[in-house]
Coordinates of C-alpha atoms and ligand atoms in Angstrom, one line a residue:
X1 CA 13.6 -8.2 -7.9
X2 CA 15.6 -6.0 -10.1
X3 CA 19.4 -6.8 -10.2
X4 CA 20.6 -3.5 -8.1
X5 CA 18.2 -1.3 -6.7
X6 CA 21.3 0.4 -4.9
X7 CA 22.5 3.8 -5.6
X8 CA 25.5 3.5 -8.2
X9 CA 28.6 4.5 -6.0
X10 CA 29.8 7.9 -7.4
X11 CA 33.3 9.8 -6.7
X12 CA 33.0 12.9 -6.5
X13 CA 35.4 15.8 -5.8
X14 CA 35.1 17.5 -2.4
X15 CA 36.3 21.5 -2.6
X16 CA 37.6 21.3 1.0
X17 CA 39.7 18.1 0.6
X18 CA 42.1 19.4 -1.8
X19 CA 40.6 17.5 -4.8
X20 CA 40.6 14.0 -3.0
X21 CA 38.2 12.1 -4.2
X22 CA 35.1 10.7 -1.1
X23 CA 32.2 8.1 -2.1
X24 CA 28.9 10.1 -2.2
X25 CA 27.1 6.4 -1.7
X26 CA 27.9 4.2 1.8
X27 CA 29.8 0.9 0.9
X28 CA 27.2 -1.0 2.6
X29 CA 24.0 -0.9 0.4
X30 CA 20.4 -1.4 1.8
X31 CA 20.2 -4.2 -0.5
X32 CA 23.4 -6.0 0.7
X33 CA 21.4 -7.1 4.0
X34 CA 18.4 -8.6 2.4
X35 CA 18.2 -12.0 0.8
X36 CA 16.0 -13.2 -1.9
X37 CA 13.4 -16.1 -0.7
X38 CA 15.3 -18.0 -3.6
X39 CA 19.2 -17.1 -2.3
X40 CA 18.3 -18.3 1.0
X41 CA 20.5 -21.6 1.9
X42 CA 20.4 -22.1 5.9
X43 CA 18.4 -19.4 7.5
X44 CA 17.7 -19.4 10.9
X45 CA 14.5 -18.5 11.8
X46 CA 13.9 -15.6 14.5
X47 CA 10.2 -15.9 16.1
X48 CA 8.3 -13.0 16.4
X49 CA 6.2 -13.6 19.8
X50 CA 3.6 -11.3 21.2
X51 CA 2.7 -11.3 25.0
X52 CA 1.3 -13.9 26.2
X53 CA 2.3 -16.3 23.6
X54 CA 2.4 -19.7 25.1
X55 CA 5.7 -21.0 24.3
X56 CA 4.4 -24.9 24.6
X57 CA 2.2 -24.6 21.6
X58 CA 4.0 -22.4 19.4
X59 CA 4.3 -24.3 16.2
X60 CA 7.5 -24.5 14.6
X61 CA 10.2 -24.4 17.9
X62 CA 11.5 -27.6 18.2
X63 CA 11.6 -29.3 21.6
X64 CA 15.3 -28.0 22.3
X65 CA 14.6 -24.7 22.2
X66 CA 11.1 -25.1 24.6
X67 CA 13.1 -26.6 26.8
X68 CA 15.4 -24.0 26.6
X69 CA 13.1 -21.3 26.9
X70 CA 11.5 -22.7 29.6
X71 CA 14.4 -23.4 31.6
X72 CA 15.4 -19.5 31.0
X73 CA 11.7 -18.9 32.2
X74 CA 11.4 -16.8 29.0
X75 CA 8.5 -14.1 28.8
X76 CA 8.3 -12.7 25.5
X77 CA 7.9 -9.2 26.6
X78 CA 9.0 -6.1 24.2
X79 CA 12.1 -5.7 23.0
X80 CA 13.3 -9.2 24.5
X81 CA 15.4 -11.0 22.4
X82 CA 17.1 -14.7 23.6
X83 CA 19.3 -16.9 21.2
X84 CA 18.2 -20.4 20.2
X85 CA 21.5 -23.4 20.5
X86 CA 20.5 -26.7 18.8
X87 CA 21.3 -30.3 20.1
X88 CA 25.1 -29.3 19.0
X89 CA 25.4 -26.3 20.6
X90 CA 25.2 -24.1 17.1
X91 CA 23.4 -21.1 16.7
X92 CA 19.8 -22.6 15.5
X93 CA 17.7 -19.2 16.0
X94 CA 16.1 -16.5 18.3
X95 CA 13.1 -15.4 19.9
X96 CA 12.3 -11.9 19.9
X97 CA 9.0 -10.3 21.9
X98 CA 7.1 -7.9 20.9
X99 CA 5.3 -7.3 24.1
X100 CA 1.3 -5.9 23.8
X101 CA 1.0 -4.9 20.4
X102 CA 2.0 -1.6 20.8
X103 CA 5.6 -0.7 20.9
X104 CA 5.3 2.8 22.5
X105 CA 8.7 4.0 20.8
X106 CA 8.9 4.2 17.7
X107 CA 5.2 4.9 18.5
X108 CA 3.2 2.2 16.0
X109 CA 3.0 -1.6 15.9
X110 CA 5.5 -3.4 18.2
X111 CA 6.5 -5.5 15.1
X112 CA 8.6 -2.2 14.7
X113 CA 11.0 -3.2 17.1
X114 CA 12.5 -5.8 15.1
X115 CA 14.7 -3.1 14.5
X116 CA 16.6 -4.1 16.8
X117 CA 17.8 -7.4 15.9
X118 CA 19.8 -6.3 13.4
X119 CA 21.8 -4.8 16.0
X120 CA 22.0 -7.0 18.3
X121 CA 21.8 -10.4 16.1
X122 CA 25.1 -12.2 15.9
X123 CA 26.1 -12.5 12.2
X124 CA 24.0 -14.7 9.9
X125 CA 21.5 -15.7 8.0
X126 CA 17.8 -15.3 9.2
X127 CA 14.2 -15.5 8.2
X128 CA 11.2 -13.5 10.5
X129 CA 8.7 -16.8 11.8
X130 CA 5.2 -14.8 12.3
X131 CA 2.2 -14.4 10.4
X132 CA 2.6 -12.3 7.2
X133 CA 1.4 -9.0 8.0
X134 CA 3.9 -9.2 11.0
X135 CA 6.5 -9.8 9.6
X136 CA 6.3 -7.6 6.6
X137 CA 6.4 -4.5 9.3
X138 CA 9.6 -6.0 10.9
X139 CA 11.1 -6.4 7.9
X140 CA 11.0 -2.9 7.2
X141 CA 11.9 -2.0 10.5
X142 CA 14.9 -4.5 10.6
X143 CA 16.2 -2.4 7.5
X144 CA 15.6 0.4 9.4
X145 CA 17.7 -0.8 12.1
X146 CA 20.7 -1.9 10.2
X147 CA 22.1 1.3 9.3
X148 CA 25.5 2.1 9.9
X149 CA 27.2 4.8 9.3
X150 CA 30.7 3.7 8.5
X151 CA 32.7 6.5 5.9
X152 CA 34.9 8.0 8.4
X153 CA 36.1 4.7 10.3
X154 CA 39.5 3.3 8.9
X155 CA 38.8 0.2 9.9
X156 CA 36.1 -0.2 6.6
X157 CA 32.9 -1.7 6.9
X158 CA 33.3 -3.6 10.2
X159 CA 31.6 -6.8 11.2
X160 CA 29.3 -7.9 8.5
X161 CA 25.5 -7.2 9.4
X162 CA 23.0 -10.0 9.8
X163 CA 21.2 -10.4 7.0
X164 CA 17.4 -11.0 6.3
X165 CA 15.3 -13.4 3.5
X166 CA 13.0 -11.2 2.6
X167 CA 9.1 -12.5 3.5
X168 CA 7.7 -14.6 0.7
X169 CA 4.3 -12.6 -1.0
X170 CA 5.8 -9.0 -0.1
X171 CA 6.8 -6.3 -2.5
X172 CA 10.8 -7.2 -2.2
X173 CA 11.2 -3.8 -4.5
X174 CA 9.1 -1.2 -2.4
X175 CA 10.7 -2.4 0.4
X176 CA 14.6 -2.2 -0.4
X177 CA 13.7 1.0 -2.3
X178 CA 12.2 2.0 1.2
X179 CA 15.3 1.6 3.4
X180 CA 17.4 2.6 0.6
X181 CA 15.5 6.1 0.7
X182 CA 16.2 6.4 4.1
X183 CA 19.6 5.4 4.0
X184 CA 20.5 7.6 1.4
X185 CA 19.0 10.6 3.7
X186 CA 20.8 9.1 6.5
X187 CA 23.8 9.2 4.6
X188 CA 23.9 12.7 3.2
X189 CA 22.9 14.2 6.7
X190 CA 25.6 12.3 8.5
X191 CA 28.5 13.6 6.1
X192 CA 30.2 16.5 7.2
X193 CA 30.0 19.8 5.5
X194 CA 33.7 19.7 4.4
X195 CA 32.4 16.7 2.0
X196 CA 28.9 17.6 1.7
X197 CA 28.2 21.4 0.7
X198 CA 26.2 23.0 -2.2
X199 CA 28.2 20.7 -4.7
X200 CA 27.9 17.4 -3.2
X201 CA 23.9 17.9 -2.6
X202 CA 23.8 19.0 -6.8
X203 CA 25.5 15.6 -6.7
X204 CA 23.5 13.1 -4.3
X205 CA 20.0 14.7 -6.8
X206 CA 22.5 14.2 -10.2
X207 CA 22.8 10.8 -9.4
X208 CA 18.9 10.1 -8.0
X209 CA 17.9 11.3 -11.2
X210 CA 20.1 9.4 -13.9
X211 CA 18.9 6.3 -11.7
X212 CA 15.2 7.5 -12.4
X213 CA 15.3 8.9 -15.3
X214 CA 14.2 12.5 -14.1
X215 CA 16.2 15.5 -15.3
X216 CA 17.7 18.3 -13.2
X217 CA 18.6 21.6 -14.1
X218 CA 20.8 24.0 -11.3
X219 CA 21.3 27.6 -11.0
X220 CA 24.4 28.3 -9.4
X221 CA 26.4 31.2 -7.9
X222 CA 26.2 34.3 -9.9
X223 CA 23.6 33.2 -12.3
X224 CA 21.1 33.5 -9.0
X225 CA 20.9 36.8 -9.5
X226 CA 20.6 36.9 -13.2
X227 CA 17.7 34.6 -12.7
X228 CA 16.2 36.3 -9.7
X229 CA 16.9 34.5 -6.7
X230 CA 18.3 37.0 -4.7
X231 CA 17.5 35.5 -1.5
X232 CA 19.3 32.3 -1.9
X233 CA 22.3 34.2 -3.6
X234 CA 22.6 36.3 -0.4
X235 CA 22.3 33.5 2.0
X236 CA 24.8 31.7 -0.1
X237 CA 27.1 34.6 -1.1
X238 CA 29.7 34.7 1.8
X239 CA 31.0 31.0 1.1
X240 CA 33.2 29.8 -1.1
X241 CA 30.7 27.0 -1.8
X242 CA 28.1 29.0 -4.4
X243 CA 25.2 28.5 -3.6
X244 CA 22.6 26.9 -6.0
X245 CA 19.1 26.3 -6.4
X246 CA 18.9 22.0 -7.8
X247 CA 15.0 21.3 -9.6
X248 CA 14.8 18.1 -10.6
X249 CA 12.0 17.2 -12.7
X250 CA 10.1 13.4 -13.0
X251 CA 7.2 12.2 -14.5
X252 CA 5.8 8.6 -14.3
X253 CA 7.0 6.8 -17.5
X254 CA 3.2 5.9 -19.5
X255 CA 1.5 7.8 -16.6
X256 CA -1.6 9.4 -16.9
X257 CA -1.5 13.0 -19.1
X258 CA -3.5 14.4 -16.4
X259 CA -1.3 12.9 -13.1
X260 CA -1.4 15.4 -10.3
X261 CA 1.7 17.8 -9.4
X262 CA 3.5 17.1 -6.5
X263 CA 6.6 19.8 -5.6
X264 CA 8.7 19.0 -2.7
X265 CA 10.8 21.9 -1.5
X266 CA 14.5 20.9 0.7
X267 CA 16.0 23.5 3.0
X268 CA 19.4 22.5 1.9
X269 CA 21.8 24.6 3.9
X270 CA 24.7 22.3 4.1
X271 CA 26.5 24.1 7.5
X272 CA 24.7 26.9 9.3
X273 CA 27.1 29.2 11.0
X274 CA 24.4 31.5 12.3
X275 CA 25.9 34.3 9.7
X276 CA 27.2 37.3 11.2
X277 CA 24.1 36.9 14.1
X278 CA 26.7 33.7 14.6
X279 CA 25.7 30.8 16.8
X280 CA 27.4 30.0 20.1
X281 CA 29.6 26.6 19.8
X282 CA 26.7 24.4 21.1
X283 CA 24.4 25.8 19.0
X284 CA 26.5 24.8 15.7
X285 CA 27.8 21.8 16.5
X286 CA 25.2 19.6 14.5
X287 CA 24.7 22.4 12.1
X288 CA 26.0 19.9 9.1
X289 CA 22.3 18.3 9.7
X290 CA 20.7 21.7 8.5
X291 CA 20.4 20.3 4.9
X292 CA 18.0 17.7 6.7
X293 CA 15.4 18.8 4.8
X294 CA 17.0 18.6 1.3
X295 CA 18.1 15.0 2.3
X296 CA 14.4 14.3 3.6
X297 CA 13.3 15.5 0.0
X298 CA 15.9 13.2 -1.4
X299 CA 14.2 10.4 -0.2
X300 CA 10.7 11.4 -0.9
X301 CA 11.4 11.6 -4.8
X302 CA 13.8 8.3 -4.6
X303 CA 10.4 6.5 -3.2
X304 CA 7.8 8.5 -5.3
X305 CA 10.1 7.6 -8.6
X306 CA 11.5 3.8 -7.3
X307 CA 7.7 2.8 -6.7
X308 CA 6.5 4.5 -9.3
X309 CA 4.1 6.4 -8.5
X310 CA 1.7 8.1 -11.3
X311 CA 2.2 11.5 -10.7
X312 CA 4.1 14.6 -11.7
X313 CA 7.1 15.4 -9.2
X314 CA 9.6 18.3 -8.6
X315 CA 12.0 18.8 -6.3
X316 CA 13.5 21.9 -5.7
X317 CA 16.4 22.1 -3.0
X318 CA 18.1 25.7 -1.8
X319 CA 21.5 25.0 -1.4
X320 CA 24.2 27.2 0.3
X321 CA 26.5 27.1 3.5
X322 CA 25.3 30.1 5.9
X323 CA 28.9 31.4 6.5
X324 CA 30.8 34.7 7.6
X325 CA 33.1 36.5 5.6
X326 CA 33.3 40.3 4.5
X327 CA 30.9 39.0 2.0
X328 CA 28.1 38.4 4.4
X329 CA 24.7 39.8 4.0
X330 CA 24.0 41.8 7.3
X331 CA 21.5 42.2 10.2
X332 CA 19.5 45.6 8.8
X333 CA 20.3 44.9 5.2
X334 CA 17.1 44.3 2.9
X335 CA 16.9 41.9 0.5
X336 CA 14.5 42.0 -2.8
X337 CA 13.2 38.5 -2.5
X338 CA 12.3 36.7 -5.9
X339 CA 8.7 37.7 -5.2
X340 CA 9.1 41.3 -5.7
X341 CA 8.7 41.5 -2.0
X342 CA 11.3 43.5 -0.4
X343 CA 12.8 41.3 3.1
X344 CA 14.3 43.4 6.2
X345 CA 17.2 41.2 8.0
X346 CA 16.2 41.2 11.5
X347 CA 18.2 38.4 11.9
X348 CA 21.2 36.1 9.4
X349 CA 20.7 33.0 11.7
X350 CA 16.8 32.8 10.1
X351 CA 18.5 32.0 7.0
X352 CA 16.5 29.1 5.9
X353 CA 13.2 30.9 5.0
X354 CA 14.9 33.2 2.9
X355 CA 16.5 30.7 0.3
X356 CA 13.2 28.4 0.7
X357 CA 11.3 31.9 -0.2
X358 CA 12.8 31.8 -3.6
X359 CA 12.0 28.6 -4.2
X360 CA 8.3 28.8 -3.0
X361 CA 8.2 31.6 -5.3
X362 CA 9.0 29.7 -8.3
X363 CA 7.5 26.9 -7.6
X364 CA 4.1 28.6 -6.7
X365 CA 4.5 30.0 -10.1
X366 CA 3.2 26.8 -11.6
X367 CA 0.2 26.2 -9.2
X368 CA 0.9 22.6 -8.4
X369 CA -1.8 20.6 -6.6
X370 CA 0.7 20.3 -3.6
X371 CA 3.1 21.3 -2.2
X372 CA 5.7 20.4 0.8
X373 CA 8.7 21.8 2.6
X374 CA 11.1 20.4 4.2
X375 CA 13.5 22.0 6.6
X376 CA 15.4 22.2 9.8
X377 CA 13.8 25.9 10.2
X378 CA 13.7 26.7 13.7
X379 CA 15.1 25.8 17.0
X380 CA 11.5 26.6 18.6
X381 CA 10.1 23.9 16.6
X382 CA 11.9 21.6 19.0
X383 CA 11.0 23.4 21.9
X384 CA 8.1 22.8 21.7
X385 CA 7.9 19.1 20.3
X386 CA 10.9 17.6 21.2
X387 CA 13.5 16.3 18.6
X388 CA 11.2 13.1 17.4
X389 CA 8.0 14.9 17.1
X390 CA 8.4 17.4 13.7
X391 CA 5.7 19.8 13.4
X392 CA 3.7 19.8 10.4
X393 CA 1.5 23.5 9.2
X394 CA -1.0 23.0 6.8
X395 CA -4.3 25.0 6.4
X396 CA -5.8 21.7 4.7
X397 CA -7.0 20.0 8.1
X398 CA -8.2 16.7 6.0
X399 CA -4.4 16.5 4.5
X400 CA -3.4 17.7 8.3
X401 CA -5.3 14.8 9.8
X402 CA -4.0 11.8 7.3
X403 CA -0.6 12.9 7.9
X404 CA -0.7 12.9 11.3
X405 CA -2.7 9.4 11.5
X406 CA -0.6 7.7 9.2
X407 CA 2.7 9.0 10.5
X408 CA 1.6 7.1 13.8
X409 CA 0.9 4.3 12.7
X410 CA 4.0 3.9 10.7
X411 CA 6.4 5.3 13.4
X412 CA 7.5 8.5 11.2
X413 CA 5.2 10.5 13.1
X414 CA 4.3 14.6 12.9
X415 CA 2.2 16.8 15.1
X416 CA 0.1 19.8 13.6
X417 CA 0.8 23.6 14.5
X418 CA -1.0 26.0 14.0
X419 CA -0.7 29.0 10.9
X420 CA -1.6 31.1 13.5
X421 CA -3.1 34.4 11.4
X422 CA -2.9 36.8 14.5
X423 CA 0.8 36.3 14.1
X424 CA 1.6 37.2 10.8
X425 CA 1.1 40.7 11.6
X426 CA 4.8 40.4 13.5
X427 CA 6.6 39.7 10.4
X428 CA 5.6 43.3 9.4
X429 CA 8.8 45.5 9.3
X430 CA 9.0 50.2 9.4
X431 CA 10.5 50.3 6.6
X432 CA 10.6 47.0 4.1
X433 CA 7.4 44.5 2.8
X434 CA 8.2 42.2 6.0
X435 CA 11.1 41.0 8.0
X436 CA 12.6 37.8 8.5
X437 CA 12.1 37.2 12.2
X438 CA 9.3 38.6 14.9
X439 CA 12.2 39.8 17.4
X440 CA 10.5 38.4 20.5
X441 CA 11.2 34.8 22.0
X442 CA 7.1 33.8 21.3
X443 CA 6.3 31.0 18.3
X444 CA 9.4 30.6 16.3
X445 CA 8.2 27.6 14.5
X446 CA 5.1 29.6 13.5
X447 CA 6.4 32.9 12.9
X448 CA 8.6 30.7 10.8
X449 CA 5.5 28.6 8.8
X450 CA 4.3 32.1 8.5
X451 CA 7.1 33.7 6.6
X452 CA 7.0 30.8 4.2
X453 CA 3.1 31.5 3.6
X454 CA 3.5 34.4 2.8
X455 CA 4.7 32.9 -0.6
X456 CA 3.0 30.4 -1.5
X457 CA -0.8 32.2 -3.7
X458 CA -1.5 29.7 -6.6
X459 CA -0.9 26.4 -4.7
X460 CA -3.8 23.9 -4.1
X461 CA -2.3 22.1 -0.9
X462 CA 0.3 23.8 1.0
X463 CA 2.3 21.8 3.8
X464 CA 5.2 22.6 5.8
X465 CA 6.9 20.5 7.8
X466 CA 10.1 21.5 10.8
X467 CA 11.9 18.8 11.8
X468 CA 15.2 18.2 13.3
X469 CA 16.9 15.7 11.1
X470 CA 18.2 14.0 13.9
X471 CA 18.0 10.9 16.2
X472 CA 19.8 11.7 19.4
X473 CA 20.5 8.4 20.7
X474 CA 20.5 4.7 19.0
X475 CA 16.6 3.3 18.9
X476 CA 15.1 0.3 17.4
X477 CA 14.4 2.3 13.8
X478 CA 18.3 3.6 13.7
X479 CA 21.7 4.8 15.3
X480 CA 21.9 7.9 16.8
X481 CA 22.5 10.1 13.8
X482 CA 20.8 11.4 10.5
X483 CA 17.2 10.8 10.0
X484 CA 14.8 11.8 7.2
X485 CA 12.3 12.5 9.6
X486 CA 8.6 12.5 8.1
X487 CA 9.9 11.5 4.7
X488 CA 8.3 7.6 4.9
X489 CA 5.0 9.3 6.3
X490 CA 4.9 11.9 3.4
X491 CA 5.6 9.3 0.7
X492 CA 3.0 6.7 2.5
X493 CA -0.1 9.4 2.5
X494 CA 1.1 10.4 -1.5
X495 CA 0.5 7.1 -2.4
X496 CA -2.7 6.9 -0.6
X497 CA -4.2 9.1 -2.7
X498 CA -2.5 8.0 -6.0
X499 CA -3.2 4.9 -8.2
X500 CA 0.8 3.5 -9.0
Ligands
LIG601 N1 18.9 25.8 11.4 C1 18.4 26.6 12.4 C2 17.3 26.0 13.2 C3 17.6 24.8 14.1 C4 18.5 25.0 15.2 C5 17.1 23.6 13.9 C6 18.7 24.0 16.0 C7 17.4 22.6 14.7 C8 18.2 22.8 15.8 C9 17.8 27.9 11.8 O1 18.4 28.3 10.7 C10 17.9 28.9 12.8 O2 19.0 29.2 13.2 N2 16.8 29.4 13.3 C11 16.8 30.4 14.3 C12 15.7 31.4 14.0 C13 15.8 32.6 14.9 C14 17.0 33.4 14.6 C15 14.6 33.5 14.6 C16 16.4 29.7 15.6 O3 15.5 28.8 15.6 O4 16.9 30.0 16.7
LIG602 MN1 20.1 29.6 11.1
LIG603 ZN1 19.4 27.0 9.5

C-alpha cells in the first residue's frame, strides 16, 4: 500500500467567511479506519453469518461465545449484530447476520450491510471472519458506512471510529481509493455554500489533480464571455462568486497512444436560489447539494486516475451560485448559448442545463468516445424515482443495460428513462432556437435529458444521469447526507471495458 492515499489537507480561503481560513479535506481520512494485515496487533474478529448458519459448527467461535449465542437464542438474520465477551468479560468479537443473501436495501449482496458495523461497533480493532469474496464486499461497504461528517461540530472529531484490517489477497489500494472517492464527494456536497462556492469546487479539482498528476485549466468570470460561454456566465453573473467553467485533463502515465476518451461533465451549481423564478423556503433548503453532480464527477476521475485506468479522461465542471441580484438574467431574456444556438428563458430555476450546455458544447467539440453528465437537474427526476433511484438517458441500450445491471449489483444503482423524441418538439420556443423549459408540469427529467441532447452531435456514447445527491436518512452504505450517487457504478462499468 502506498504511504497516504488520503487527500493532502488544503486551507483554503472562503469569500464569505471574511478571509478565515476552512479545511477543504475532512480530518478523518478514509484511510485512518483501515489497517494493514501487517499493523494488525489484537483484532477481534466480527463473523459474517448468513441465514441458516448453524452456530454449532461454525469454525473458528470458541465455545464461550456458542454458549453465548445460544443462550441469547441468536438467529443470524439481516442486519443483526450481537457482541462477543470472553471468559473475562472483555470484548472478544461480534457476530453480524446477513440474512438470505440479498440485502434488499442497499439493493445487492447482503455482505453490503456490514456497513453498519462501523456504526454501531464499539471502538476497536477488527478483522471480517467469512470467506474471501464476502468479506471483500463488506469491507467496502464498512468504509462506506464509516463516514462522518464532522467540520461544523466543535467538539472535533468525536469518538474514534472502529477500525478494520483490511482482508488479506484484496487490492488494499482500489479499495481505500474507493471510499476515499466517495468521501471526498460526500464531503464537498455536505459543506455549505458559504464555504463551498465556485472557488472552493476550482479548489477540491486543484488539489485531485496535483495528487494525480492531471492538469486543469479554468475560465472564470468575465473571461466566459471572451471565450464564449455565455450560458454559464449568465447563470453565474448575479453572484459575487464568478462563475467558472474547471477542465481538468489526465491521461494514464505509459498508457496506450490510442486509449479511449472518457469526458465526465459536473453540474456544479454550488447554491440554487431558483433565480429570479426563486424557490419557496422548502424547496432551497438542501440547495447547497446542487453541485452533486460536480462532486459525483470528482469522484469518478479520483477512481479512474487512483486505479489507473488506461484511458484518456476530462472533466469538465460548470460552476456558479444561481443567485438574485439586479444582475440576474431574467425569465424572457435570451441567451446565445456557446453553440450558436440562441436559448429563450422560460424559466431561471432550469439553470442547470444552461451552464452544462456550454460545456456539452465544448466538449462535444472533440468527439470523445463517451461521454457522461452529472447533475441534480430536475425535481421531476425524483418524482418519479424517488431520491435513491437516479435516472440514467442514454440512446446506447447495451451501455443503458450494463449500467443498470451493474449498479444493482453493487448497490449504486440507476434506472433508465427514456429520450423520449416526441418531446423534444416542446423545447421549441416563437421567437428563439429553443427554450429552456416545456412550461407544462409533464416529464421534467426528460424535457431536461432532452435539452442537454440537443448538444451533444460528434459524441460516440452519450449518457446522462439525474440524481439527487442525497441520502435522506442514515442507512447501512452512509449518514443521511451527501452522496455521489451513481459515481461507484459509472467508475465499475468504465473499468469493465478498459484493460488498467
Ligand atoms: N436543482 C434543481 C433540481 C432539483 C430540485 C433537484 C430539487 C433535486 C431536488 C434544478 O435546478 C431545478 O430547479 N429544476 C427545476 C426545473 C423546472 C423549473 C423546469 C425543477 O425541477 O423544478
Ligand atoms: Mn434550479
Ligand atoms: Zn439547480
Amino acid at each position: 500500500m502506498k504511504k497516504s492515499t488520503a487527500l493532502p489537507a488544503k486551507t483554503v480561503s472562503a469569500p464569505n467567511s471574511g478571509g478565515k481560513k476552512v479545511d477543504t479535506a475532512g480530518p478523518l481520512e478514509a484511510a485512518h479506519i483501515f489497517l494493514k494485515p501487517a499493523d494488525a496487533q489484537a483484532v477481534l474478529p466480527v463473523w459474517l453469518l448468513r441465514d441458516g448458519a448453524d452456530l454449532a459448527s461454525a469454525g473458528g467461535l470458541d465455545t464461550y461465545s456458542k454458549a453465548w449465542l445460544k443462550s441469547l437464542n441468536y438467529k443470524p438474520t439481516a442486519r443483526k449484530q450481537v457482541l462477543l465477551p470472553d471468559a473475562n468479560g472483555d470484548l472478544a468479537g461480534a457476530v453480524f447476520g446477513l440474512g438470505d443473501g440479498t440485502s434488499g436495501d442497499p439493493c445487492g449482496p447482503s455482505e453490503l450491510l456490514a456497513g453498519l458495523l462501523p456504526q454501531n461497533l464499539p471502538a476497536g480493532d477488527y478483522r471480517l471472519a467469512g470467506p474471501s469474496k464476502q468479506v471483500e464486499t463488506a469491507a467496502l461497504a464498512w468504509g462506506l458506512g464509516a463516514y462522518r461528517f464532522r467540520r461544523y461540530k466543535s467538539g472535533g472529531d468525536g469518538a474514534p471510529p472502529p477500525r478494520l484490517q483490511l482482508p488479506d489477497g484484496s487490492d488494499h489500494d482500489a479499495l481505500i481509493n474507493t471510499v476515499e472517492a466517495i468521501w471526498m464527494g460526500r464531503d464537498l456536497i455536505n459543506t455549505p455554500a458559504s464555504d463551498c462556492g465556485p472557488d472552493e469546487l476550482e479548489a477540491a479539482a486543484r488539489a485531485l489533480a496535483k495528487r494525480h498528476g492531471a492538469t486543469v485549466s479554468v475560465i472564470a468570470g468575465d473571461d466566459l464571455l471572451k471565450q464564449n460561454f455565455p450560458m454559464i456566465h449568465a447563470v453565474g453573473r448575479a453572484s459575487p462568486r464568478s462563475p467558472r467553467l474547471i477542465d481538468l485533463n489526465w491521461k494514464k502515465p505509459g498508457g496506450s497512444a490510442n486509449a479511449r476518451s472518457i469526458t465526465l461533465v459536473g453540474k456544479g451549481i454550488t447554491f440554487d436560489t431558483g433565480g429570479l423564478d426563486i424557490k419557496p423556503a422548502s424547496g432551497m433548503l438542501i440547495m447547497k447539494k446542487d453541485m452533486g453532480g460536480a462532486a459525483t464527477a470528482l469522484a469518478v476521475a479520483h477512481m479512474i486516475m487512483g486505479q489507473g485506468l488506461d484511458v484518456k479522461l476530462r472533466l469538465l465542471i460548470a460552476a456558479a451560485e444561481n443567485s438574485i441580484s439586479g444582475d440576474a438574467f431574467r425569465p424572457g431574456d435570451i441567451l446565445t448559448s456557446r453553440s450558436g444556438k440562441t436559448v429563450e428563458i422560460g424559466n431561471t430555476d432550469a439553470e442547470g442545463r444552461l451552464v452544462l450546455a456550454d460545456a456539452l458544447a465544448l466538449a462535444d467539440a472533440d468527439s470523445p468516445d463517451t461521454m457522461i453528465t452529472f447533475a441534480t437537474l430536475t425535481g421531476a427526476a425524483r418524482t418519479a424515482l424517488g431520491p435513491d433511484l437516479p435516472a440514467l438517458f442514454t440512446d446506447d441500450a447495451a451501455f443503458g443495460e450494463t449500467l443498470m445491471r451493474t449498479g444493482q449489483a453493487i448497490g449504486d444503482p440507476v434506472w433508465r428513462l427514456p429520450f423520449w423524441n416526441g418531446y423534444d418538439k416542446h423545447l421549441d420556443s416563437d421567437i428563439a432556437d429553443m427554450n429552456n423549459v416545456w412550461e407544462t408540469p409533464f416529464a421534467g427529467a426528460i424535457t431536461a435529458a432532452l435539452f442537454l441532447r440537443r448538444f451533444v452531435k460528434n459524441t460516440r456514447r452519450f449518457a446522462h444521469l439525474d440524481l439527487y445527491g442525497w441520502r435522506t436518512s442514515s442507512r447501512p452504505l452512509g449518514p443521511k447526507g451527501g452522496e455521489p450517487q451513481t459515481a461507484r457504478t459509472v467508475f465499475e462499468v468504465l473499468k469493465s471495458e478498459t484493460t488498467s
